[in-house]
mmCIF file of C-alpha atoms in Angstrom:
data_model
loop_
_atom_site.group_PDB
_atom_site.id
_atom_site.type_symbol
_atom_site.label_atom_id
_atom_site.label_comp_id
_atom_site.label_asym_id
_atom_site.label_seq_id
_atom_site.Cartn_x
_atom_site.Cartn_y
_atom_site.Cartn_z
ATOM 1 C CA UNK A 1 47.726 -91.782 139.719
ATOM 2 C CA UNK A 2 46.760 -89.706 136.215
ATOM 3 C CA UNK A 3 45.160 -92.988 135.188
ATOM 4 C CA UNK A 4 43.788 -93.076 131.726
ATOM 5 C CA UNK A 5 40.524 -92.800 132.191
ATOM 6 C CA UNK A 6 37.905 -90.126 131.143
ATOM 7 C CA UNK A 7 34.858 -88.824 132.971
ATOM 8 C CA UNK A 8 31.857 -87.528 131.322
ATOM 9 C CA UNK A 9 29.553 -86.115 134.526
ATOM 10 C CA UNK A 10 26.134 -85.731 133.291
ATOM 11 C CA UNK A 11 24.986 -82.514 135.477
ATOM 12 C CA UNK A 12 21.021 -81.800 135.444
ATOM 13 C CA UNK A 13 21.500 -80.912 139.453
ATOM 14 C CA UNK A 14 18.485 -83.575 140.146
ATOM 15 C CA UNK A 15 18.044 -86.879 140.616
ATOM 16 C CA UNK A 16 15.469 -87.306 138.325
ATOM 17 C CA UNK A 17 15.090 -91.283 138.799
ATOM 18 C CA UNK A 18 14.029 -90.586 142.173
ATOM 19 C CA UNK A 19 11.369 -87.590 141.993
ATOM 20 C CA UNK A 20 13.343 -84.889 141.525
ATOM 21 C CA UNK A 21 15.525 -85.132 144.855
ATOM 22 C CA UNK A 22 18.498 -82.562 145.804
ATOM 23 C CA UNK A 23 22.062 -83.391 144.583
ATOM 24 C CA UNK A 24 25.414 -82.249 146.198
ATOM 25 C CA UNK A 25 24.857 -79.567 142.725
ATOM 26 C CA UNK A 26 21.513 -78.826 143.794
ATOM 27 C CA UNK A 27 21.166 -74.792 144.820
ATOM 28 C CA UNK A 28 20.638 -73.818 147.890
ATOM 29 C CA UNK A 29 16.837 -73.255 147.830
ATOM 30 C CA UNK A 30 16.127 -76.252 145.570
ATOM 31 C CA UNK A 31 12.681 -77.264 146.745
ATOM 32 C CA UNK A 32 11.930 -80.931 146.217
ATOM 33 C CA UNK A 33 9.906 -83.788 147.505
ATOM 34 C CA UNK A 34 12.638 -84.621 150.280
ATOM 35 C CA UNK A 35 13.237 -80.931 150.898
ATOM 36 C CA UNK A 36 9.966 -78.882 150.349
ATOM 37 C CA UNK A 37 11.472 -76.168 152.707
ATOM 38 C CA UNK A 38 14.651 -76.289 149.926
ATOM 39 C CA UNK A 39 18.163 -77.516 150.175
ATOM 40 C CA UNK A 40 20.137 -75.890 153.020
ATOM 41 C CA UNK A 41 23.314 -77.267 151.509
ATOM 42 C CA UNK A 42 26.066 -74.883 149.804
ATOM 43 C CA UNK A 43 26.924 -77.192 146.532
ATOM 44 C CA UNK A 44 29.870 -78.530 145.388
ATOM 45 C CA UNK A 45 31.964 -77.727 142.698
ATOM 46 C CA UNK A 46 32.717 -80.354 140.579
ATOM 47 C CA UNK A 47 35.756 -78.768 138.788
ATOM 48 C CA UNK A 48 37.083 -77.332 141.865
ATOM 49 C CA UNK A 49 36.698 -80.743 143.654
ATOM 50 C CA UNK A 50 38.577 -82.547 140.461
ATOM 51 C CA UNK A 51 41.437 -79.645 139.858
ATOM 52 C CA UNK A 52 41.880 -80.498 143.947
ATOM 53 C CA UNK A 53 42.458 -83.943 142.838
ATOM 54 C CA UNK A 54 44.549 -83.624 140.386
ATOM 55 C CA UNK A 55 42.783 -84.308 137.179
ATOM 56 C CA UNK A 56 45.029 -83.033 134.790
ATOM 57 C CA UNK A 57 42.283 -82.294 131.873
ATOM 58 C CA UNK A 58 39.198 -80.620 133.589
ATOM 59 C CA UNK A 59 36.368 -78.953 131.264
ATOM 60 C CA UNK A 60 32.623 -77.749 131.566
ATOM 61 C CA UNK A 61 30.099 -77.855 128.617
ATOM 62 C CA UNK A 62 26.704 -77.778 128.390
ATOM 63 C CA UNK A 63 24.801 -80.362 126.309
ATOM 64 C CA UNK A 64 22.285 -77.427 124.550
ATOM 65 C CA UNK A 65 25.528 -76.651 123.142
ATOM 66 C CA UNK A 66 26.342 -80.196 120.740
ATOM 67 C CA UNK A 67 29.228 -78.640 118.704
ATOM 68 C CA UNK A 68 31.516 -77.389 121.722
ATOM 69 C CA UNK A 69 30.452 -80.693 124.044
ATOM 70 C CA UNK A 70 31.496 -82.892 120.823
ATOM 71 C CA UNK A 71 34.653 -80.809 120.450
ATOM 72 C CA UNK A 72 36.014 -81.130 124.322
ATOM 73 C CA UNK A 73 34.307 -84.721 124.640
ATOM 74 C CA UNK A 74 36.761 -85.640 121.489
ATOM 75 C CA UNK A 75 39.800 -83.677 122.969
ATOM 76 C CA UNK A 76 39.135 -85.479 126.626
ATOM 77 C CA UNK A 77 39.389 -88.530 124.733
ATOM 78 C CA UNK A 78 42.594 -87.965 123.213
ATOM 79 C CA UNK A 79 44.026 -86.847 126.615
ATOM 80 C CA UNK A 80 46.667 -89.127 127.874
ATOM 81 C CA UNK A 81 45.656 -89.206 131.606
ATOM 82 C CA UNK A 82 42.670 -88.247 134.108
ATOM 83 C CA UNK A 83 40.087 -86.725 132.172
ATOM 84 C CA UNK A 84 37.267 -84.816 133.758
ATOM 85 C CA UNK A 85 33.738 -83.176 131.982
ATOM 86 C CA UNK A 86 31.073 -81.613 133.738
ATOM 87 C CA UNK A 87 27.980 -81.345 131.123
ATOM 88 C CA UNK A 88 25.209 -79.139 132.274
ATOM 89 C CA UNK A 89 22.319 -80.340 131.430
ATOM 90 C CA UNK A 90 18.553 -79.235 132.137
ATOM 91 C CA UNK A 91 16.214 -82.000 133.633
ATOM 92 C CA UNK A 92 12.973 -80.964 131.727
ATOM 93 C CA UNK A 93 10.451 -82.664 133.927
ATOM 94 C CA UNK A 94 11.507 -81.729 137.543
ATOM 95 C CA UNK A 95 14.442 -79.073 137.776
ATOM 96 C CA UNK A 96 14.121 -76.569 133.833
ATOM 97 C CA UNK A 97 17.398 -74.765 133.877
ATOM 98 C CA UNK A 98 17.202 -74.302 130.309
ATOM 99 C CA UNK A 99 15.946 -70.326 130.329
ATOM 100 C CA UNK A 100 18.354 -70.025 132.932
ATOM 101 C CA UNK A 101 21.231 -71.588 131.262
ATOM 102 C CA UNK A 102 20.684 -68.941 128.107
ATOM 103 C CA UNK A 103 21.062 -66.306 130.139
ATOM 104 C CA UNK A 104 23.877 -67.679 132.218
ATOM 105 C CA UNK A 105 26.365 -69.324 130.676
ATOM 106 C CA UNK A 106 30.119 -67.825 129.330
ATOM 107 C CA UNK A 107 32.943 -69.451 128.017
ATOM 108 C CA UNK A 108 36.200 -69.279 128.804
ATOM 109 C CA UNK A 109 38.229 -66.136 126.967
ATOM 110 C CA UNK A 110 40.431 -67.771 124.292
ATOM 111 C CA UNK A 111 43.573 -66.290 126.260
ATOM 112 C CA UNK A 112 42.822 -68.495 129.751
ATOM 113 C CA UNK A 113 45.657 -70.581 130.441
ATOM 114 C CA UNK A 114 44.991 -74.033 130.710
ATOM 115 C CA UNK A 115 48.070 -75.167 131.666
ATOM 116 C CA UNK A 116 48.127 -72.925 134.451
ATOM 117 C CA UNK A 117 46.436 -74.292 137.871
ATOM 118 C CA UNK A 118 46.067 -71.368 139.752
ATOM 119 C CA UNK A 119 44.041 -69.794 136.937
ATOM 120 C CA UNK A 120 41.655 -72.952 136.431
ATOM 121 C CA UNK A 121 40.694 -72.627 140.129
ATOM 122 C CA UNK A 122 40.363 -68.738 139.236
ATOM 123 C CA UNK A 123 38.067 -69.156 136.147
ATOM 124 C CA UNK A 124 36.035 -71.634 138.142
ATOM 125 C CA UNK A 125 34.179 -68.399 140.120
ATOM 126 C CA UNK A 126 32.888 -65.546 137.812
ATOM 127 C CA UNK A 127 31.520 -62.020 139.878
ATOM 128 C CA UNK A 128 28.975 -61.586 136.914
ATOM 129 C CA UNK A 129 26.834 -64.673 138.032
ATOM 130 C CA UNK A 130 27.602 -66.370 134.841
ATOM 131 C CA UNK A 131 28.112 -69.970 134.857
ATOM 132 C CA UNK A 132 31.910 -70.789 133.338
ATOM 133 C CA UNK A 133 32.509 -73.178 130.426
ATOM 134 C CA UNK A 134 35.354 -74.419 128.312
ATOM 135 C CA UNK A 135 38.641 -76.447 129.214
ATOM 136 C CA UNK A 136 40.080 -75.115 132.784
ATOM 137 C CA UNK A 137 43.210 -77.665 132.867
ATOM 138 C CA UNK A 138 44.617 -79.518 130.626
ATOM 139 C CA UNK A 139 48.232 -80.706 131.422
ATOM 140 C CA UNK A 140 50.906 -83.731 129.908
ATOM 141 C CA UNK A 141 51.793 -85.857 133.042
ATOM 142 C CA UNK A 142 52.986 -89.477 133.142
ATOM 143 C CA UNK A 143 50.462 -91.845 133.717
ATOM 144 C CA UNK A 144 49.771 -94.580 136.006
ATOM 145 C CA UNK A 145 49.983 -96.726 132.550
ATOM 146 C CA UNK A 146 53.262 -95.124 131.641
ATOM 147 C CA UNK A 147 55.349 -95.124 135.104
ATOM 148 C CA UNK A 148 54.322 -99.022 135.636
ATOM 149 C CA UNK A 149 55.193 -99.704 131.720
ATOM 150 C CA UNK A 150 58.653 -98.142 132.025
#
């Protein structure tokens, strides 16, 4: 429907509210009250699942990061349509990912394509084990707002 609405996902793979339990982000291995033997479940994607859906503005950040999560949180925002953003953040009392994150993370190359949806579901896997961020697809589409309006 490209309803105007915008999605800010607030990632720290945990549920911290409840002891630390897996997520559907979790990694496999995640050890955890309710799995001490470690999550046997392959984790989603959330910007595969939402470019699968249709989204048409998808990004990643990571909330370490305040300048580039306040710039794509403010270009979301003016996005006519579904808006999607996937922060990464570390939960600091039962899942630390913040070492890992300074080690891991890349954005985007200033040449990707956002407009292109085969090469947001491209960007979305790296072979260097580095964790993608920036916008992945940002397209103008009527919305739901617009088609009933006109």
């Amino acid at each position: 429907r490209n309803s105007d609405i915008n999605v800010f996902i607030h990632n720290n793979q945990v549920f911290a509210l409840t002891t630390g339990q897996a997520t559907a982000t979790s990694p496999e291995g995640y050890k955890c009250p309710s799995r001490p033997q470690g999550s046997t479940d392959v984790p989603i994607n959330p910007i595969s699942v939402m470019l699968s859906s249709g989204a048409t503005f998808v990004a990643r950040t990571y909330a370490g990061d305040i300048a580039h999560t306040k710039e794509i949180m403010k270009a979301a925002i003016e996005h006519r349509g579904f808006s999607f953003i996937d922060i990464l953040q570390p939960c600091i009392t039962f899942f630390d990912t913040r070492d890992y994150y300074k080690d891991h993370l890349a954005w985007l190359p200033d040449d990707h394509n956002q407009t292109d949806l085969h090469a947001a579901f491209r960007a979305t896997h790296r072979d260097d084990e580095k964790v993608p961020l920036g916008i992945f697809y940002r397209v103008e589409k009527p919305t739901f707002e617009d088609k009933i309006l006109s």
